[in-house]
PDB file of C-alpha atoms in Angstrom:
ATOM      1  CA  UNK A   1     -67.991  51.582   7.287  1.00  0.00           C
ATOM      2  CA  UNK A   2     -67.418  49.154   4.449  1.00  0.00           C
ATOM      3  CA  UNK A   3     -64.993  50.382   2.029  1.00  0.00           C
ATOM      4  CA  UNK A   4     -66.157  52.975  -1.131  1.00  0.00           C
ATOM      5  CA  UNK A   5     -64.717  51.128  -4.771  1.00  0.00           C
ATOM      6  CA  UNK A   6     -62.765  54.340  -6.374  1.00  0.00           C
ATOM      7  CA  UNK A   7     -60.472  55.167  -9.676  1.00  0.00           C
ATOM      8  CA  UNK A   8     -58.067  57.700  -9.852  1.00  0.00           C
ATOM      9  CA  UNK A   9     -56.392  58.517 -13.198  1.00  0.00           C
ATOM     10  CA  UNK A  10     -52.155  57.603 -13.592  1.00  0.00           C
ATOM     11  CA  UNK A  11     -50.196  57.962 -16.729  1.00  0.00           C
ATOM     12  CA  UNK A  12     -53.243  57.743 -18.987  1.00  0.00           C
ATOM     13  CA  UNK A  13     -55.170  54.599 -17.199  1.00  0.00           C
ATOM     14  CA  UNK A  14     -57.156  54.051 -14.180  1.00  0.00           C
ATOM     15  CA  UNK A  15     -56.285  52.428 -10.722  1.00  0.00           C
ATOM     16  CA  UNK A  16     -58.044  51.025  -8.761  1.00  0.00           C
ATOM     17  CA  UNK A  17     -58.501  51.793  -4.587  1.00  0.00           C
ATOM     18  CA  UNK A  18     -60.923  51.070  -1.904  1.00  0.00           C
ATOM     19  CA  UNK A  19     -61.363  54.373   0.166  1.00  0.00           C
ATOM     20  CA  UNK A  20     -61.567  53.559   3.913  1.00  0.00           C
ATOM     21  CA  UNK A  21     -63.434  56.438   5.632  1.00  0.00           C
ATOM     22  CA  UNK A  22     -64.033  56.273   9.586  1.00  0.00           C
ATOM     23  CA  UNK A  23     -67.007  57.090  10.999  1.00  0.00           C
ATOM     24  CA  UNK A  24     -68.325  60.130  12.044  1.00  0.00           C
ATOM     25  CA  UNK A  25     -67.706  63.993  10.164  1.00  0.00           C
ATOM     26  CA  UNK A  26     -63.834  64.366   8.461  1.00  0.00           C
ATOM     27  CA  UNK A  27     -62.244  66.064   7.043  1.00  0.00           C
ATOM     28  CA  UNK A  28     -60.084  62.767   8.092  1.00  0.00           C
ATOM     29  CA  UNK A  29     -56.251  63.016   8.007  1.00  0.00           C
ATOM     30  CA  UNK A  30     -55.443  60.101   5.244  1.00  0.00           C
ATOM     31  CA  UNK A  31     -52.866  56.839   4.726  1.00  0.00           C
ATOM     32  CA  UNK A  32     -52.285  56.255   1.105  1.00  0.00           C
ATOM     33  CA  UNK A  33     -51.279  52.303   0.859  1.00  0.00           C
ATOM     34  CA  UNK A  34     -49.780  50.287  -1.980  1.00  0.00           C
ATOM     35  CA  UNK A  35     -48.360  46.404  -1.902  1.00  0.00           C
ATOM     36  CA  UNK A  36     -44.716  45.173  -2.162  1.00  0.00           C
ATOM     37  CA  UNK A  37     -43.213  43.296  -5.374  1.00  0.00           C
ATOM     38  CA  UNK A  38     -45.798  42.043  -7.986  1.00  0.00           C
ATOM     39  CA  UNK A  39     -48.585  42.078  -5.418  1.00  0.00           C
ATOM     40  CA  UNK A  40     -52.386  43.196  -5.043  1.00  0.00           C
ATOM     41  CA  UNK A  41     -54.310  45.231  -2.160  1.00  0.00           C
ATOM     42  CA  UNK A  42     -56.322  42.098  -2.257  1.00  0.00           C
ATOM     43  CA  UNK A  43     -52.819  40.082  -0.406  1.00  0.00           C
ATOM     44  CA  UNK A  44     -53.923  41.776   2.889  1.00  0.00           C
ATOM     45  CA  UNK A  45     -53.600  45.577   2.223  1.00  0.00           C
ATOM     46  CA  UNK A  46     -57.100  45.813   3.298  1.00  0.00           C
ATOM     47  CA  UNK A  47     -56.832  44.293   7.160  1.00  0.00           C
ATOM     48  CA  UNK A  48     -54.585  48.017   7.462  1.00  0.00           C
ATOM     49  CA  UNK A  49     -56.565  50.163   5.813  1.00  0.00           C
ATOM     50  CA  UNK A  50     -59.463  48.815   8.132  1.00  0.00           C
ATOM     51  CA  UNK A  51     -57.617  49.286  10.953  1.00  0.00           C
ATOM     52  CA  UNK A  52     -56.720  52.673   9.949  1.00  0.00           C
ATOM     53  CA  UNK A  53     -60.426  53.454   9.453  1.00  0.00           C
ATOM     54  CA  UNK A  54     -61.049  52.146  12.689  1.00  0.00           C
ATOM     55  CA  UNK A  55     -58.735  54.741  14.285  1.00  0.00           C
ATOM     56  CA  UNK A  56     -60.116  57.764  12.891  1.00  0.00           C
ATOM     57  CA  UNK A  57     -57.962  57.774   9.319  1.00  0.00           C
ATOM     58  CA  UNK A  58     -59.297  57.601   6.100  1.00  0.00           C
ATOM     59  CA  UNK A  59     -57.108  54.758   4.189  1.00  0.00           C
ATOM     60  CA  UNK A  60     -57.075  54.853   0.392  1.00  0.00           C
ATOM     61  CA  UNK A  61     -55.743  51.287  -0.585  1.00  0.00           C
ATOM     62  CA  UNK A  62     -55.025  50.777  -4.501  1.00  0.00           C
ATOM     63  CA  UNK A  63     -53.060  48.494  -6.994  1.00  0.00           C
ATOM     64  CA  UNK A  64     -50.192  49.661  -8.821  1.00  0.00           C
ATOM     65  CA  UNK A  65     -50.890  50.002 -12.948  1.00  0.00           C
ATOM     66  CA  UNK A  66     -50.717  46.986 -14.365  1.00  0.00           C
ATOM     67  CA  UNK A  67     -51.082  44.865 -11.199  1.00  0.00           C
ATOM     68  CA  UNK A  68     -54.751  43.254  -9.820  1.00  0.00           C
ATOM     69  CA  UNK A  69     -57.714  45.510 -10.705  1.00  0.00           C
ATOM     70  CA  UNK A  70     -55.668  48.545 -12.217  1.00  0.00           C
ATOM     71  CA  UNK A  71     -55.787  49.115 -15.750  1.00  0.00           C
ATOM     72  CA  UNK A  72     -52.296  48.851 -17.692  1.00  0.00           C
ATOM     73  CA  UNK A  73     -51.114  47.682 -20.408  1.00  0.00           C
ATOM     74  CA  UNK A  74     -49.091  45.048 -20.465  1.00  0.00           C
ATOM     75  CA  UNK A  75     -50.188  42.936 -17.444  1.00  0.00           C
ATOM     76  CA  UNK A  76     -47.588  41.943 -14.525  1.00  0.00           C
ATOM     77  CA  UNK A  77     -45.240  45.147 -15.855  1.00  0.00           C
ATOM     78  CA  UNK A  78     -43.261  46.307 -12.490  1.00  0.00           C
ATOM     79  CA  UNK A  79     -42.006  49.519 -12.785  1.00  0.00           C
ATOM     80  CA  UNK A  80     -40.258  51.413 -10.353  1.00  0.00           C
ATOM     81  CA  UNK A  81     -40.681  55.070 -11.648  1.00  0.00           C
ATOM     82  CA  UNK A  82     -44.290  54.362 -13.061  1.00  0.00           C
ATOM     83  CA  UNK A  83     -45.220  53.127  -8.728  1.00  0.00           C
ATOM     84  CA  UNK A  84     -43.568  56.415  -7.847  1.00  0.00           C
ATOM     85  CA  UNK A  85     -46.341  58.346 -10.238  1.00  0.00           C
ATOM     86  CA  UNK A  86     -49.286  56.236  -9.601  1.00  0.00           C
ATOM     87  CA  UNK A  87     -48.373  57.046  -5.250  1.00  0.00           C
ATOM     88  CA  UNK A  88     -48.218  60.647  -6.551  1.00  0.00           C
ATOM     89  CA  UNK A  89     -51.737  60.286  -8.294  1.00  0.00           C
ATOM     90  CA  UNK A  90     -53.204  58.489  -4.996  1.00  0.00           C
ATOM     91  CA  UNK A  91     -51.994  61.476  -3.364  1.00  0.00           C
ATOM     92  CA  UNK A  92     -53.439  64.032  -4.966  1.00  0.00           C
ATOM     93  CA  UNK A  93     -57.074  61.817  -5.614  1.00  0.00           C
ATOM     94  CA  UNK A  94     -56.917  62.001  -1.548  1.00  0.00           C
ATOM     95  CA  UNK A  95     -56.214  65.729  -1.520  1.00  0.00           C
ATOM     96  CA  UNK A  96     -59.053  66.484  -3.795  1.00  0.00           C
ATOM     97  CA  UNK A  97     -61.714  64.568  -1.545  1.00  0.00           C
ATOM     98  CA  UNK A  98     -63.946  66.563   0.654  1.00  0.00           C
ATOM     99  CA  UNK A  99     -63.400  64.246   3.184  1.00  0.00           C
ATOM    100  CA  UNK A 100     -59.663  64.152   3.519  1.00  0.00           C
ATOM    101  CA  UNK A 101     -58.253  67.037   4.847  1.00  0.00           C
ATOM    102  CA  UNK A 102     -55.262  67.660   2.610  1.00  0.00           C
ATOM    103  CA  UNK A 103     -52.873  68.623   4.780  1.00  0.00           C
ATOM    104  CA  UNK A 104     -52.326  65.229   6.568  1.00  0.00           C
ATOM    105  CA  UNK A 105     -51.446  62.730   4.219  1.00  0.00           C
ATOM    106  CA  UNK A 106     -49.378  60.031   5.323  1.00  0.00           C
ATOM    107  CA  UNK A 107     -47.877  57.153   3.018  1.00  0.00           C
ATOM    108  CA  UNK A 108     -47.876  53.346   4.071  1.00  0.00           C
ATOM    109  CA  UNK A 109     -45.329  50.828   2.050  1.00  0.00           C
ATOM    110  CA  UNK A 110     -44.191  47.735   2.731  1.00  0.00           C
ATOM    111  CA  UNK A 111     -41.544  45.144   1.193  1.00  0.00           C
ATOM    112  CA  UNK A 112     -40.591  46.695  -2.506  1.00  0.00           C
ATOM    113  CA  UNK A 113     -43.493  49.445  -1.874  1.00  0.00           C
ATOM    114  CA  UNK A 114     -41.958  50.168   1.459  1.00  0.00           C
ATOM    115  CA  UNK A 115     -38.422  51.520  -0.662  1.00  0.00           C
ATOM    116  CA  UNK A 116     -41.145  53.606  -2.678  1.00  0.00           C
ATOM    117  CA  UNK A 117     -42.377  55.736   0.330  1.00  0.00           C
ATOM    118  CA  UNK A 118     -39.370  56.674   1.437  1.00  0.00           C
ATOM    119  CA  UNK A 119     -38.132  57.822  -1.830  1.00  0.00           C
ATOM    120  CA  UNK A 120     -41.108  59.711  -2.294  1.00  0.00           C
ATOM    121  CA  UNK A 121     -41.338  61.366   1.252  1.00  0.00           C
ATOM    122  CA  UNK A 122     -37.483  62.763   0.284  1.00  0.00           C
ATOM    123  CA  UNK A 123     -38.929  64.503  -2.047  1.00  0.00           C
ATOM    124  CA  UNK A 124     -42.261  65.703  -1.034  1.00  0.00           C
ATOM    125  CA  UNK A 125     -41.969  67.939   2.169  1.00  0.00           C
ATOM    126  CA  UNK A 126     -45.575  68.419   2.647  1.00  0.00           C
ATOM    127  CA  UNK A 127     -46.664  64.707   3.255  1.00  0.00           C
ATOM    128  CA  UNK A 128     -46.781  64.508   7.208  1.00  0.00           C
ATOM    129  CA  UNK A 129     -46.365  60.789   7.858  1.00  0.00           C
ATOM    130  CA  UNK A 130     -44.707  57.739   6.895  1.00  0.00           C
ATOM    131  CA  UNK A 131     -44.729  54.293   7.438  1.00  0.00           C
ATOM    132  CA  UNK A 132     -42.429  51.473   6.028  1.00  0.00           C
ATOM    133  CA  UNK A 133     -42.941  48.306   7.010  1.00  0.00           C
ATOM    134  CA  UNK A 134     -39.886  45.536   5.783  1.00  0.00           C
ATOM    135  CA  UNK A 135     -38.391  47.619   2.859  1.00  0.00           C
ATOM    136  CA  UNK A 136     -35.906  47.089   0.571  1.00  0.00           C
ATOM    137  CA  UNK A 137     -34.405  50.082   0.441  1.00  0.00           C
ATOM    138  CA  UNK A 138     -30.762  49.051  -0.859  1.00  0.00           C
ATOM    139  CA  UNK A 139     -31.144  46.993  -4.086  1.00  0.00           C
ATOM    140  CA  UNK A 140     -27.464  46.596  -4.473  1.00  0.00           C
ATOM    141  CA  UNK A 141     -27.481  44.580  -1.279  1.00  0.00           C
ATOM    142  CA  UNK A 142     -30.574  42.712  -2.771  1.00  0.00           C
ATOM    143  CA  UNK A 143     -28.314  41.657  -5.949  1.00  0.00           C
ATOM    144  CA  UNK A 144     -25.024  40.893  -3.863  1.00  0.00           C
ATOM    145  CA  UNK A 145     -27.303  38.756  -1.849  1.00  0.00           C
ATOM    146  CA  UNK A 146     -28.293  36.125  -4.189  1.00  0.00           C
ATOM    147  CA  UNK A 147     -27.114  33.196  -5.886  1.00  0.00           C
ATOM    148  CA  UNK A 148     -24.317  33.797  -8.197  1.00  0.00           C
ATOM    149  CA  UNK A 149     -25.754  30.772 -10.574  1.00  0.00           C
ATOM    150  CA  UNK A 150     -28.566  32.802 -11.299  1.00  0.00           C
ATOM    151  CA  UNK A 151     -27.113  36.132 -12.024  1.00  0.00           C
ATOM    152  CA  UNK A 152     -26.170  35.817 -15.637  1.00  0.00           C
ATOM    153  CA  UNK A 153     -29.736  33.924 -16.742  1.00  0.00           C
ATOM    154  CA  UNK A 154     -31.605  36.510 -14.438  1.00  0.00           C
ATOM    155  CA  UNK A 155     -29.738  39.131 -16.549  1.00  0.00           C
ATOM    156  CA  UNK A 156     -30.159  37.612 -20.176  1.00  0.00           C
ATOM    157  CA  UNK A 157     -34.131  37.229 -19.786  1.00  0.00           C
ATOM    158  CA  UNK A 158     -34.120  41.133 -18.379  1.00  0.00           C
ATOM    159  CA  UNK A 159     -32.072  42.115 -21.765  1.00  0.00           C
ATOM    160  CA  UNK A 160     -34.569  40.137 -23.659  1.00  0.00           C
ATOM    161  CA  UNK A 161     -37.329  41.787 -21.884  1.00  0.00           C
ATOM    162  CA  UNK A 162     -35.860  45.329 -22.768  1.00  0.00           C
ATOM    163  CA  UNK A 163     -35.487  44.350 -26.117  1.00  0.00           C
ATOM    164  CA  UNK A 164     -38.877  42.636 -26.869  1.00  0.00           C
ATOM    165  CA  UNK A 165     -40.394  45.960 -25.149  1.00  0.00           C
ATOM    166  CA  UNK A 166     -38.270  47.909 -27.576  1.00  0.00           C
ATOM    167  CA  UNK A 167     -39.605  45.939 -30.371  1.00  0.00           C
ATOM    168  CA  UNK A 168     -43.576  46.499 -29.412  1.00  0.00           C
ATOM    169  CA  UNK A 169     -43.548  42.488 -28.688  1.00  0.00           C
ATOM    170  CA  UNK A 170     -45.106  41.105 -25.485  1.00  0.00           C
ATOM    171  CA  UNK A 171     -42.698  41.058 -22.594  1.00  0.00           C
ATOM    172  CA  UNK A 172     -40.739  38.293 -21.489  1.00  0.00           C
ATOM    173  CA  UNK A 173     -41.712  37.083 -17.989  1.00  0.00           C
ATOM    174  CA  UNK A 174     -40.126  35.037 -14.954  1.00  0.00           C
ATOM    175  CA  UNK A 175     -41.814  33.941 -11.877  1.00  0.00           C
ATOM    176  CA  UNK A 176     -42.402  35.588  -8.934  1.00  0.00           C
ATOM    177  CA  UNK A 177     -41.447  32.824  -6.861  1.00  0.00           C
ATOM    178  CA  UNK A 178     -38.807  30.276  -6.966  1.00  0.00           C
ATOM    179  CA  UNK A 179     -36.270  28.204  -4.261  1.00  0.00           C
ATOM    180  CA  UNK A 180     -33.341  29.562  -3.616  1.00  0.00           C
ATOM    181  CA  UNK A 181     -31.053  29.514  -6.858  1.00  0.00           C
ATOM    182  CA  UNK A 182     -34.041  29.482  -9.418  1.00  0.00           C
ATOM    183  CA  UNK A 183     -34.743  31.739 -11.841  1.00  0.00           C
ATOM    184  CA  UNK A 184     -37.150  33.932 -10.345  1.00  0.00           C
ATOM    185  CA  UNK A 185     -37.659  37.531  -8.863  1.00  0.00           C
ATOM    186  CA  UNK A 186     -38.007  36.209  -4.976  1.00  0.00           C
ATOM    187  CA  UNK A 187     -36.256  33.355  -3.873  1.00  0.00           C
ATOM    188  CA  UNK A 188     -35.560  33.332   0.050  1.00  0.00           C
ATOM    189  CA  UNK A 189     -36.091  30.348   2.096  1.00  0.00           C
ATOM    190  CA  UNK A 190     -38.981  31.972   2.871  1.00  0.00           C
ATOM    191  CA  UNK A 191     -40.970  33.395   0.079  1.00  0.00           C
ATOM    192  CA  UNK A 192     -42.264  30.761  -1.592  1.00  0.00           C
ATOM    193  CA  UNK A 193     -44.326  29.438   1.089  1.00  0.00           C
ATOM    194  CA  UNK A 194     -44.717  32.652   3.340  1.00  0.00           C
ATOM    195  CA  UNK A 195     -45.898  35.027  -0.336  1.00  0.00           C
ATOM    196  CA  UNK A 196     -48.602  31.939  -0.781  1.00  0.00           C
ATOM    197  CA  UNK A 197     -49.650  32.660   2.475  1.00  0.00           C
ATOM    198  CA  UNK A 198     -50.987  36.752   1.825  1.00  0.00           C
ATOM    199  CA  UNK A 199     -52.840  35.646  -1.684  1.00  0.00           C
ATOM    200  CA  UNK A 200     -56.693  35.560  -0.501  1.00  0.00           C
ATOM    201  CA  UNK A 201     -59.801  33.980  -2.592  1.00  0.00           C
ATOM    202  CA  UNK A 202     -60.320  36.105  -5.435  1.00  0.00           C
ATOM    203  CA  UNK A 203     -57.172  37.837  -5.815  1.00  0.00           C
ATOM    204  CA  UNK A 204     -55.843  38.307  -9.183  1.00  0.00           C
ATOM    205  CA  UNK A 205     -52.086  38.219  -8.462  1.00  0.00           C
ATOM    206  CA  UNK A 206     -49.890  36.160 -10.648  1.00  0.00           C
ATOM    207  CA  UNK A 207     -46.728  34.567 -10.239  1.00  0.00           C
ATOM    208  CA  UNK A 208     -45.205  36.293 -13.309  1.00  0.00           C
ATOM    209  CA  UNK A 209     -43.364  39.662 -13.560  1.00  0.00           C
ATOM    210  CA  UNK A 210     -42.043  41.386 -16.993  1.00  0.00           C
ATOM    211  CA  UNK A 211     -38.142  40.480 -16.492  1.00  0.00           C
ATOM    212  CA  UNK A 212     -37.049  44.005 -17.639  1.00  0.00           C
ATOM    213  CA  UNK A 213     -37.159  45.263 -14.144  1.00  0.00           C
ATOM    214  CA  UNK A 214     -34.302  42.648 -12.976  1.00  0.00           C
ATOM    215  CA  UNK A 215     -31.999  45.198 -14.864  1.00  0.00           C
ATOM    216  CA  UNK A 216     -33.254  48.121 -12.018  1.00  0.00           C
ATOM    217  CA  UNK A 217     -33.216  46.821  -8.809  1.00  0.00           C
ATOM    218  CA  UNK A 218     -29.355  47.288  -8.445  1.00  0.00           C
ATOM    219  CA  UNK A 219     -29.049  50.791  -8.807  1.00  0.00           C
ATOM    220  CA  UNK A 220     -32.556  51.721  -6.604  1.00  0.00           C
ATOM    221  CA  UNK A 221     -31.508  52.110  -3.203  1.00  0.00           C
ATOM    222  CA  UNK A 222     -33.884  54.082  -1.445  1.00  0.00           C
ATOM    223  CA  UNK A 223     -31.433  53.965   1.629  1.00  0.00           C
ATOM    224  CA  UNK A 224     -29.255  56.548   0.138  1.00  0.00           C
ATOM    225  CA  UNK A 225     -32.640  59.278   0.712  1.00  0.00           C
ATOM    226  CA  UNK A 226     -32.976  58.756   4.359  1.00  0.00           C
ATOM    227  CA  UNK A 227     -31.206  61.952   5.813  1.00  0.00           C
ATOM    228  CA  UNK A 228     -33.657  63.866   3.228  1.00  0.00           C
ATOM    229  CA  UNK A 229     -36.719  62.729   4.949  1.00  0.00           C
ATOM    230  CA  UNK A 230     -38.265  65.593   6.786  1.00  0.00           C
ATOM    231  CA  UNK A 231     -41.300  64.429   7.905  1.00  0.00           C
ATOM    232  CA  UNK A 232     -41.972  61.699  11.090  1.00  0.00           C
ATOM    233  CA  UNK A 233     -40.812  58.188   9.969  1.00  0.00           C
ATOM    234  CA  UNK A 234     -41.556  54.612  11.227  1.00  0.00           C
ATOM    235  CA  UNK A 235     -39.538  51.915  10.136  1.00  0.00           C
ATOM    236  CA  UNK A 236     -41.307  48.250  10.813  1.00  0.00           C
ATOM    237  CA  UNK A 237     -38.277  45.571  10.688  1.00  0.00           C
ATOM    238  CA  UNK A 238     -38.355  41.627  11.283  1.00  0.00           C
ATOM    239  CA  UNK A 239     -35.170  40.698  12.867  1.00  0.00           C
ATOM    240  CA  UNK A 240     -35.525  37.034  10.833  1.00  0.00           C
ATOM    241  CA  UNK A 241     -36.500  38.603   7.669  1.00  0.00           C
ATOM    242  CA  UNK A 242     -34.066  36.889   4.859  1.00  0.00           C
ATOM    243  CA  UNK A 243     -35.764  38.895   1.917  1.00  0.00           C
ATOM    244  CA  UNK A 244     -35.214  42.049   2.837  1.00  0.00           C
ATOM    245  CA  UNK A 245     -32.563  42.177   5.532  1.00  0.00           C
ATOM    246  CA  UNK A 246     -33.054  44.322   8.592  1.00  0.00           C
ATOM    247  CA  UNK A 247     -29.485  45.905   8.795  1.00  0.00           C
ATOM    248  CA  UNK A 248     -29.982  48.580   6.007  1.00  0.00           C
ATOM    249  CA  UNK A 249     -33.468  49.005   7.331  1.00  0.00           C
ATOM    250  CA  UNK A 250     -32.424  50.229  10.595  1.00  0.00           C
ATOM    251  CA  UNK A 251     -29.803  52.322   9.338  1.00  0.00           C
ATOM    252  CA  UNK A 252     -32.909  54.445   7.268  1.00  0.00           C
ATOM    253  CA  UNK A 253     -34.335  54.917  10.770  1.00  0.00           C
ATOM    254  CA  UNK A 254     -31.170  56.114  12.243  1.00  0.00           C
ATOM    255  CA  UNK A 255     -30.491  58.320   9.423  1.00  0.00           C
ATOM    256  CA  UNK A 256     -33.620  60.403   8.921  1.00  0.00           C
ATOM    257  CA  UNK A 257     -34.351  63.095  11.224  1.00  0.00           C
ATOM    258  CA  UNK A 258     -37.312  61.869  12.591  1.00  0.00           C
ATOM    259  CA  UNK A 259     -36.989  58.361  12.339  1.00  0.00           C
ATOM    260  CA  UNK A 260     -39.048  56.169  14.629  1.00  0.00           C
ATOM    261  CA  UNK A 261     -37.724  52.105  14.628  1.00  0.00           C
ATOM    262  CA  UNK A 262     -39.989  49.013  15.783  1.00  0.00           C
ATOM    263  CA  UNK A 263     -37.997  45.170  15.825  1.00  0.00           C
ATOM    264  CA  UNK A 264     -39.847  42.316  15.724  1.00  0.00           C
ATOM    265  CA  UNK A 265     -38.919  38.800  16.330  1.00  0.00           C
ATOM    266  CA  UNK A 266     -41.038  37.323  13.160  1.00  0.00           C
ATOM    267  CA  UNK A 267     -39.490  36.669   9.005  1.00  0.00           C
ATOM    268  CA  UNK A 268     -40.579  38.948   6.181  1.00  0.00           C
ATOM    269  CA  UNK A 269     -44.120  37.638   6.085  1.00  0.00           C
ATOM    270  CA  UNK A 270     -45.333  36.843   9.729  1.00  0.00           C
ATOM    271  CA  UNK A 271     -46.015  40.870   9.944  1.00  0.00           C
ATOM    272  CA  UNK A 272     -49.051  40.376   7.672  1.00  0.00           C
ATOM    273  CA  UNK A 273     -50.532  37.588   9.170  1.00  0.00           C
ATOM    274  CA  UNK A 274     -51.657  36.306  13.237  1.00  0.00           C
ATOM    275  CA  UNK A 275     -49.553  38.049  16.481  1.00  0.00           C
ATOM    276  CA  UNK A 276     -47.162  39.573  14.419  1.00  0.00           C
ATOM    277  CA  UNK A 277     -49.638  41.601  12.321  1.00  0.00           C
ATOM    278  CA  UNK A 278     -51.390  42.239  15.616  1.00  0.00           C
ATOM    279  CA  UNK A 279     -48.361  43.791  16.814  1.00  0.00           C
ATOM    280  CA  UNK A 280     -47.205  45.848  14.118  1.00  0.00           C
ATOM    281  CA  UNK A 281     -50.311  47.475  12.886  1.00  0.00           C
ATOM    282  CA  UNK A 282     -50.992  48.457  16.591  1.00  0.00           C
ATOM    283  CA  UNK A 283     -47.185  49.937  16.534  1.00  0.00           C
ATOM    284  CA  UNK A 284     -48.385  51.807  13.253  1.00  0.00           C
ATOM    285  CA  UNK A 285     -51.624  53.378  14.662  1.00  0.00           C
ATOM    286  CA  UNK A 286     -50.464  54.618  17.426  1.00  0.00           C
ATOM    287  CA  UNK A 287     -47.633  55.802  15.585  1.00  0.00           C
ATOM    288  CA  UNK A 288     -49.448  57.265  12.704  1.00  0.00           C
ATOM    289  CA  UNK A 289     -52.578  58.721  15.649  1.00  0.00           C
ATOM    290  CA  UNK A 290     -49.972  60.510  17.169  1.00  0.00           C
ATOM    291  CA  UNK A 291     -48.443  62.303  14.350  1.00  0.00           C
ATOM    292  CA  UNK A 292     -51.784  62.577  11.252  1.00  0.00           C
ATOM    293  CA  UNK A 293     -54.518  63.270  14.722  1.00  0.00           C
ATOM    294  CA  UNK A 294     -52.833  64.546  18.123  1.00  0.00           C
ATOM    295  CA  UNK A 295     -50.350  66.612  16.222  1.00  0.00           C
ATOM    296  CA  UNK A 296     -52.787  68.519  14.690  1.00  0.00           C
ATOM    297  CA  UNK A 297     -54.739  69.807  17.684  1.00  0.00           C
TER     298      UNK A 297
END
C-alpha cells in the first residue's frame, strides 16, 4: 500500500515519517528507520521501508529534527543526543498505533544513524531487532583517520559554531562534502560522488551541516556498547567501504551476544543503490522475518 504521511512530536517540534503498513490485518511487528550524516528519508530510506512492507513489517521512515521535512530550528543542526530522542519518539509513535503490535519493534540505521541504533538498543532491552547497515560506530577512529591539514580548521569553525550557538547567532556551517583534505564533514575518495548518487528529485538535503558537531564525533563510539546489546543484531559491512571502515564494524558483531555479520564486496554507498542494495536488503528481511515474524509464533 502506498505509504501514510505522519508527525510524531520530539523535543517540542514535529518530524516527519511515512508509515509503511503491509497488507492484510496487523497488528504488524515494526522497523523504525532514520538516514546517516546530514541526510533525508527522501536519499533512499524509502526503497527499505517498501521492502519491509512488502514482507509483512510495518516500516515507519522519518527525518531527524532539523533535517528534510522535520521541523527544527536551526536548519542542517546534527545532533547526536537530539537523533537519539527523536529514535526514542519514533518508537513510542509506533507503539501507540493500533496497527503495530508493540512488542516487536526493531530499529534500522545506517552510516552515522547506523552508530545511533546500536547505542540505543544497549540501552533499551525491550526493542527485539536491530539492523545496522555501514556504521560508524568508533568516532575516534573516524578523527585519526583523516587528514591532519584539516584538523585544526575543522576544529576552529566547530569552536566558532559553539560559540555563535552560545551567543543566539545563526550557526556556522561547513559542507557536507569535500575531496579528501577539504574542509568538510565527509571527505573519502568516495563520498563526494557516491553521497550525490542517493539524493533523488525533490529531496531537500543540503550540503551544509552546523560545524559544532565536528567537536563530538571523537568521543561517540558506539563500538564501546556492543557487549550490552541484548537483543538479535545484524551488522551490514562493505569490505571497500573507506568512510566508515569495516574492521570496527565487525568487531560490534563479534562482541554482542547475538550478533549476526553480512560482508559485502561493494564501498560505503553501492549498498543503497543496484546488486548491492539487492543483496543487502534481502540479507535484512530475512534477517529481520526471522526474528520481528517467525520468532513470535
Amino acid at each position: 500500500m502506498p505509504p501514510e504521511d505522519v508527525t510524531f512530536a520530539s523535543g517540542g517540534v514535529r518530524c516527519a515519517a511515512w508509515l509503511h503498513l503491509p497488507e492484510g490485518d496487523g497488528p504488524w511487528p515494526c522497523v523504525v528507520l532514520a538516514h546517516g550524516f546530514a541526510a533525508t528519508r527522501r536519499e533512499r530510506l524509502g526503497a527499505y521501508a517498501e521492502r519491509f512492507a512488502a514482507a509483512g513489517l510495518a516500516a515507519l521512515a522519518f527525518d531527524f529534527r532539523h533535517f528534510g521535512d522535520s521541523e527544527g530550528q536551526p536548519r542542517q543542526l546534527l545532533s547526536i543526543g537530539r537523533q537519539h530522542e527523536d529514535y526514542v519518539a519514533a518508537i513510542a509513535y509506533a507503539r501507540a498505533r493500533p496497527e503495530v503490535d508493540a512488542a516487536r519493534i526493531a530499529l534500522w540505521g545506517t552510516s552515522f544513524s547506523g552508530g545511533h541504533v546500536l547505542h540505543l538498543a544497549a540501552r533499551d532491552p525491550s526493542l527485539a531487532a536491530v539492523v545496522a547497515q555501514t556504521p560508524m560506530v568508533d568516532g575516534r577512529l573516524q578523527v585519526q583517520r583523516g587528514p591532519r591539514s584539516a584538523f585544526v580548521p575543522i576544529t576552529v569553525r566547530g569552536i566558532r559554531d559553539q560559540v555563535a550557538a552560545l551567543r543566539g547567532r545563526p550557526p556556522v556551517t561547513m559542507p557536507v562534502l569535500g575531496r579528501p583534505g577539504d574542509v568538510a564533514a565527509l571527505t573519502s575518495e568516495s563520498s563526494d560522488a557516491g553521497y550525490r548518487r542517493i539524493v533523488e528529485p525533490g529531496s531537500r538535503w543540503r550540503d551544509d551541516v552546523a560545524a559544532r558537531l565536528m567537536l563530538e564525533v571523537g568521543r561517540y563510539r558506539p563500538v564501546a556498547d556492543a557487549h550490552r546489546i541484548a537483543c538479535p543484531l545484524l551488522v551490514c559491512v562493505a569490505d571497500r567501504d573507506d568512510l566508515t571502515p569495516p574492521e570496527p564494524a565487525v568487531r560490534v558483531a563479534e562482541r554482542a551476544p547475538r550478533g549476526e555479520l553480512r560482508r559485502f564486496d561493494a564501498d560505503h554507498w553501492d549498498v543503497y543503490l543496484g546488486d548491492t542494495f539487492e543483496s543487502a536488503v534481502e540479507a535484512q528481511v530475512e534477517f529481520l522475518t526471522r526474528h520481528l515474524r517467525e520468532g513470535a509464533r
